[in-house]
Amino acid sequence: MSDVAVAPGRPLTLGGYQVWPPVVLAPMAGITNVGFRRLCREQGGGIYVCEMITTRALVERNPKTLHMIAFGDDEKPRSLQLYGTDPEITAAAVRIVVERNLADHIDLNFGCPVPKVTRRGGGAALPWRRRLFARLVRAAVDAAAPAGVPVTVKMRKGIDDDHLTYVEAGLAAQEAGVAAVALHGRTAAQRYSGTADWDAIATLKQALDVPVLGNGDIWEADDALRMVAHTGVDGVVVGRGCLGRPWLFADLEAAFNGRSERRLPTLGEVAVTMRRHAELLVDQFVAAARTPARGERDGCADFRKHVAWYLKGFPVGGELRRSLAMIESLAQLDDLLGKLDPTEPFPMTALGQPRGRTNSPGKVFLPDGWLASRDDDAVPEGAEMDDSGG
């Protein structure tokens, strides 16, 4: 049970959409596919963003990318994140989205800290080139405007503590006409280490008139309430905190509605959720496969990465964990889940703990001369990526 209460707030407004609770599932490569998003939506409301799509791959009609732009019939609004570095290619990609009615909301990625992205000047590195950033955001907004599709941006504080960009970039995005700005309270150099800077999120909220969303260190629903109280943000973005815990969205809905109940599922209840997750992934892959058998194998293979997250903190033996992480069929999964102790209580020690990627701060790889000029608006050479998903 929670001892943190919050009065019901206002829905998050994104263009013509009113979102309640004001919660966004962050796009995560290899995670936020159709099956996982449906599993989360079955728990609670919000916006659930698909895996990142690169603008070049979309413009070139890359088959893998087109397959990734998939939504359930009941997903509304359909939310798509685009990564790009070239304003013209980004505008072309947005026009494809709106003309083909592929999504109802577009988010632009300026937060990715991985070297293969930043060394090309993309992701979290791009806002440093403020004129290029403003041009790109404006191009996307203008291309989406005729269809009334809201565009948002997600970014980090900056490249490192000596090269912060978040306030200036937020103001530029607002001037370009975005519907909202989301800030992950870390720099690119921090990657996923340390503690998210909620004070920076509060500073951005005070600087902007458009809605601001906070991202970073939301491991429990009560963390979201504390972030709202501390920063005044209009909503929260949840990423790693929901890995192996899709019921976090039920807790978030309860929290934003002023209710104190929180889910602490037994191992038996977790097993039911695991089975549902695998079933949804199999359904997704069967629909895309040439044969049901191939689809079941692919769906089960995709599920394997989630096993360790679901079992985090539970006293489950190593051999059984390894077997679950090697399943090839739903029948095999059912047999193994039947070996778990369904009465085992939820491990309280797992609450409030980081999940998913954790790493150390590191050097941010940038193109040669990247920091020398903030006003160079030339598109970085080779920055456009032809594969989607991160």
XYZ file of C-alpha atoms in Angstrom:
390
model
C 0.000 0.000 0.000
C 1.103 3.544 -0.649
C 1.428 6.375 1.847
C 1.726 8.956 -0.927
C -1.486 10.637 -2.039
C -2.117 12.995 -4.905
C -5.200 14.921 -5.895
C -6.535 14.035 -9.352
C -4.807 16.254 -11.862
C -5.567 17.347 -15.397
C -5.365 15.140 -18.462
C -2.316 15.532 -20.656
C -3.295 17.436 -23.794
C -1.574 16.435 -27.028
C -3.228 18.200 -29.907
C -6.804 16.978 -29.945
C -6.142 14.122 -27.522
C -6.807 14.154 -23.808
C -4.662 11.503 -22.125
C -5.490 10.150 -18.688
C -3.609 9.138 -16.708
C -0.797 11.408 -17.981
C 1.580 8.501 -18.504
C 3.702 7.647 -21.550
C 5.449 4.342 -22.226
C 8.851 5.243 -23.650
C 9.875 3.526 -26.879
C 12.412 0.786 -26.192
C 14.183 -1.161 -28.920
C 13.095 -4.783 -29.058
C 10.583 -4.222 -26.255
C 7.674 -1.922 -27.108
C 6.212 -3.971 -29.940
C 2.504 -4.635 -30.468
C 2.366 -7.506 -27.986
C 4.077 -5.699 -25.126
C 2.075 -2.525 -25.670
C -1.192 -4.448 -25.532
C -0.103 -6.184 -22.334
C 0.616 -2.801 -20.744
C -2.613 -1.242 -22.027
C -4.546 -4.083 -20.409
C -3.205 -2.803 -17.086
C -3.954 0.920 -17.354
C -4.361 3.979 -19.525
C -1.827 6.286 -21.125
C 0.089 6.562 -24.392
C 2.107 3.571 -25.511
C 4.846 4.371 -28.038
C 6.079 1.839 -30.583
C 9.751 1.118 -31.218
C 11.816 3.925 -32.726
C 11.518 4.330 -36.501
C 14.290 5.978 -38.513
C 13.172 8.575 -41.013
C 15.442 7.373 -43.792
C 14.245 3.774 -43.459
C 10.641 4.943 -43.631
C 11.223 7.141 -46.660
C 13.014 4.289 -48.431
C 10.142 1.906 -47.551
C 12.432 -0.504 -45.709
C 10.363 -3.726 -45.247
C 11.488 -4.310 -41.651
C 10.631 -0.735 -40.743
C 7.205 -0.877 -42.373
C 6.502 -4.083 -40.463
C 7.440 -2.395 -37.184
C 4.834 0.335 -37.708
C 2.003 -1.839 -36.444
C -0.749 -1.015 -33.978
C -3.646 -2.868 -32.429
C -7.120 -2.040 -33.658
C -7.979 -0.471 -30.294
C -4.807 1.617 -29.841
C -5.695 5.295 -29.639
C -3.802 7.453 -30.058
C -1.287 5.486 -32.083
C 2.095 6.862 -31.078
C 5.224 6.676 -33.236
C 8.742 7.877 -32.465
C 10.958 9.033 -35.334
C 14.728 9.412 -35.365
C 16.268 11.662 -37.971
C 18.974 14.254 -38.524
C 18.011 15.746 -41.890
C 15.086 18.214 -41.886
C 14.092 17.348 -45.456
C 14.114 13.592 -44.874
C 12.300 14.060 -41.584
C 9.603 16.138 -43.277
C 9.241 13.480 -45.984
C 8.883 10.758 -43.350
C 6.251 12.744 -41.461
C 4.301 13.307 -44.673
C 4.276 9.533 -45.243
C 2.954 9.016 -41.720
C 0.117 11.494 -42.124
C -0.774 10.696 -45.731
C -0.939 6.967 -45.049
C -2.569 7.491 -41.644
C 0.127 5.433 -39.932
C -0.050 7.171 -36.536
C -1.932 9.811 -34.550
C 1.062 11.241 -32.670
C 4.717 11.679 -33.628
C 7.574 12.005 -31.166
C 11.070 13.059 -32.253
C 14.062 11.340 -30.669
C 16.794 13.646 -29.382
C 17.659 11.543 -26.354
C 19.519 8.482 -27.609
C 23.029 8.380 -26.025
C 24.507 5.316 -27.746
C 27.830 5.861 -29.563
C 26.627 4.683 -32.987
C 24.094 7.539 -32.885
C 26.006 10.379 -31.200
C 29.206 9.856 -33.218
C 27.104 10.779 -36.256
C 25.676 13.848 -34.549
C 22.256 12.318 -33.924
C 20.147 11.653 -30.846
C 21.311 13.453 -27.714
C 24.128 15.171 -29.643
C 21.938 16.984 -32.140
C 20.423 19.761 -29.942
C 23.941 21.187 -29.549
C 23.630 22.350 -33.159
C 20.755 24.633 -32.264
C 19.931 25.914 -35.758
C 19.807 22.413 -37.203
C 17.681 21.254 -34.265
C 15.200 24.095 -34.754
C 15.008 23.478 -38.508
C 14.378 19.787 -38.047
C 11.641 20.230 -35.459
C 9.962 22.946 -37.520
C 10.052 20.720 -40.621
C 8.329 17.902 -38.749
C 5.692 20.149 -37.206
C 4.890 21.822 -40.530
C 4.579 18.462 -42.299
C 2.229 17.113 -39.627
C 0.107 20.244 -39.237
C -2.282 19.745 -42.212
C -3.471 16.454 -40.720
C -3.643 17.808 -37.177
C -1.070 15.272 -35.942
C 0.684 16.553 -32.806
C 4.485 16.424 -32.718
C 6.487 16.183 -29.509
C 10.196 15.933 -28.729
C 12.090 13.813 -26.207
C 15.584 14.875 -25.204
C 18.257 14.753 -22.530
C 19.839 17.571 -20.526
C 22.688 17.813 -22.986
C 25.880 16.138 -24.059
C 27.520 16.441 -20.638
C 27.500 18.852 -17.714
C 29.648 21.318 -19.661
C 27.397 21.243 -22.715
C 23.810 21.507 -21.493
C 21.117 22.306 -24.047
C 17.760 21.364 -22.555
C 16.291 24.798 -21.789
C 17.392 26.386 -25.061
C 16.258 23.328 -27.031
C 12.944 23.240 -25.192
C 12.272 26.873 -26.033
C 13.227 26.278 -29.674
C 10.903 23.273 -29.877
C 8.100 25.308 -28.348
C 8.697 28.090 -30.864
C 8.567 25.503 -33.658
C 5.091 24.467 -32.543
C 5.491 21.167 -30.687
C 2.650 19.910 -28.515
C 4.898 18.890 -25.609
C 8.512 18.354 -24.562
C 9.798 15.352 -22.591
C 13.069 15.536 -20.685
C 15.133 12.622 -19.431
C 16.989 14.110 -16.495
C 20.403 12.779 -17.504
C 23.082 13.866 -19.950
C 24.292 11.678 -22.786
C 27.529 11.161 -20.844
C 25.591 9.709 -17.918
C 23.891 7.161 -20.160
C 21.723 5.234 -17.660
C 23.950 5.680 -14.622
C 23.541 7.696 -11.469
C 20.416 9.562 -10.494
C 18.096 11.484 -12.777
C 18.145 15.242 -12.200
C 14.562 16.128 -11.351
C 15.600 19.721 -10.614
C 16.473 20.125 -14.297
C 13.031 18.836 -15.218
C 11.509 21.425 -12.879
C 13.620 24.158 -14.491
C 12.362 23.194 -17.944
C 8.768 23.120 -16.732
C 9.140 26.654 -15.411
C 10.644 27.829 -18.708
C 8.001 26.478 -21.088
C 4.321 27.093 -21.719
C 3.669 23.802 -23.538
C 3.246 20.628 -21.467
C 6.450 19.142 -20.084
C 6.897 15.432 -19.347
C 9.464 14.066 -16.919
C 11.512 10.925 -17.484
C 14.058 9.184 -15.284
C 14.014 6.952 -12.184
C 10.310 6.158 -12.103
C 10.530 2.656 -10.679
C 7.245 2.746 -8.762
C 3.984 4.644 -9.113
C 4.856 6.689 -6.041
C 8.001 7.867 -7.811
C 5.742 9.379 -10.476
C 3.762 11.211 -7.815
C 6.949 12.514 -6.244
C 8.215 13.675 -9.608
C 5.003 15.585 -10.281
C 5.109 17.152 -6.820
C 8.790 18.067 -7.156
C 8.773 19.380 -10.711
C 5.197 20.354 -11.550
C 5.342 18.351 -14.808
C 2.208 17.608 -16.789
C 2.952 13.912 -17.092
C 5.599 11.222 -16.798
C 7.460 8.974 -19.213
C 8.162 5.432 -18.040
C 10.814 3.219 -19.589
C 12.910 0.650 -17.763
C 10.684 0.663 -14.680
C 8.033 -1.444 -16.403
C 10.356 -4.201 -17.614
C 9.010 -7.429 -16.162
C 6.362 -5.345 -14.393
C 3.607 -4.318 -16.828
C 1.274 -3.991 -13.840
C 3.162 -0.778 -13.044
C 0.652 0.905 -15.354
C -2.197 -0.293 -13.133
C -0.382 1.242 -10.172
C 0.162 4.486 -12.087
C -3.508 4.736 -12.995
C -4.471 4.160 -9.377
C -1.923 6.709 -8.179
C -3.046 9.478 -10.528
C -6.645 8.793 -9.567
C -5.761 9.293 -5.905
C -6.054 5.640 -4.907
C -3.513 3.975 -2.638
C -3.649 0.349 -3.813
C -0.529 -1.045 -5.431
C -0.044 -4.479 -6.964
C 2.332 -6.917 -5.283
C 1.669 -10.076 -7.294
C 2.569 -13.515 -6.057
C 4.814 -15.639 -8.231
C 1.706 -17.448 -9.466
C 0.190 -14.167 -10.606
C 3.460 -13.198 -12.261
C 3.417 -16.528 -14.094
C -0.044 -15.732 -15.454
C 1.253 -12.392 -16.733
C 4.290 -14.070 -18.286
C 2.021 -16.526 -20.106
C -0.180 -13.696 -21.374
C 2.871 -11.773 -22.593
C 4.229 -14.782 -24.477
C 0.806 -15.468 -25.989
C 0.525 -11.896 -27.281
C 3.997 -12.066 -28.802
C 3.185 -15.357 -30.488
C -0.010 -13.860 -31.907
C 2.019 -10.934 -33.246
C 4.681 -13.108 -34.846
C 2.207 -15.661 -36.229
C 0.447 -12.821 -38.055
C 3.737 -11.885 -39.711
C 5.126 -15.381 -40.335
C 4.621 -17.711 -43.258
C 3.624 -20.560 -40.929
C 2.104 -20.696 -37.431
C 4.953 -22.913 -36.226
C 7.554 -20.342 -37.292
C 5.518 -17.575 -35.661
C 5.313 -19.462 -32.376
C 9.063 -20.057 -32.326
C 9.792 -16.416 -33.117
C 7.322 -15.151 -30.526
C 8.759 -17.402 -27.829
C 12.282 -16.369 -28.768
C 11.287 -12.715 -28.419
C 9.814 -13.433 -24.990
C 13.032 -14.923 -23.625
C 14.636 -11.556 -22.906
C 11.832 -10.735 -20.470
C 12.240 -13.792 -18.205
C 14.969 -12.362 -15.963
C 13.018 -9.135 -15.464
C 9.835 -10.965 -14.448
C 11.690 -13.197 -11.978
C 13.874 -10.434 -10.485
C 14.079 -10.958 -6.716
C 12.076 -14.205 -6.636
C 13.825 -17.337 -5.243
C 13.826 -19.304 -8.497
C 16.667 -21.725 -9.181
C 19.221 -21.078 -11.863
C 18.386 -24.176 -13.898
C 14.693 -23.275 -14.100
C 15.561 -19.673 -15.002
C 17.837 -20.877 -17.795
C 15.204 -23.238 -19.119
C 12.576 -20.490 -19.182
C 15.007 -18.272 -21.073
C 15.361 -20.932 -23.779
C 11.729 -21.797 -24.539
C 10.666 -22.574 -28.080
C 6.930 -23.165 -27.615
C 4.004 -22.138 -25.439
C 3.591 -25.732 -24.313
C 7.171 -25.736 -23.061
C 6.541 -22.439 -21.285
C 3.399 -23.829 -19.623
C 5.322 -26.853 -18.340
C 8.086 -24.707 -16.859
C 5.765 -22.120 -15.323
C 3.986 -25.002 -13.605
C 7.191 -25.690 -11.674
C 7.134 -22.270 -9.988
C 5.761 -21.920 -6.457
C 2.552 -19.923 -7.031
C 2.315 -18.887 -3.361
C 5.720 -17.196 -3.265
C 5.094 -13.542 -2.254
C 6.401 -10.620 -4.234
C 9.974 -9.761 -3.152
C 9.762 -6.411 -1.402
C 13.499 -5.935 -1.889
C 12.860 -5.537 -5.626
C 10.715 -2.454 -5.127
C 12.268 0.862 -6.103
C 15.268 -0.796 -7.722
C 16.655 0.010 -11.183
C 15.709 -2.403 -13.932
C 16.999 -2.998 -17.429
C 20.074 -1.194 -18.658
C 22.422 0.197 -16.029
C 25.926 1.302 -16.885
C 28.672 3.741 -16.006
C 29.147 7.261 -17.309
C 31.272 7.368 -20.417
C 32.725 9.493 -23.145
C 30.250 10.816 -25.685
C 31.535 10.124 -29.165
C 30.877 13.045 -31.514
C 31.751 13.963 -35.095
C 35.015 15.832 -35.526
C 34.591 19.506 -34.686
C 31.032 19.018 -33.429
C 31.424 21.269 -30.401
C 33.236 24.026 -32.275
C 30.162 25.704 -33.727
C 26.674 25.746 -32.307
C 25.249 27.577 -35.313
C 26.377 25.225 -38.063
C 23.114 23.834 -39.465
C 24.639 21.447 -41.999
C 23.315 17.897 -41.781
C 26.038 15.634 -40.303
C 27.545 13.389 -42.943
C 26.358 9.804 -42.654
C 24.080 10.616 -39.733
C 20.919 9.192 -41.253
C 20.441 5.573 -40.215
C 18.778 2.954 -42.391
C 17.656 0.602 -39.641
C 14.868 1.125 -37.139
C 14.441 0.036 -33.535
C 17.491 1.640 -31.940
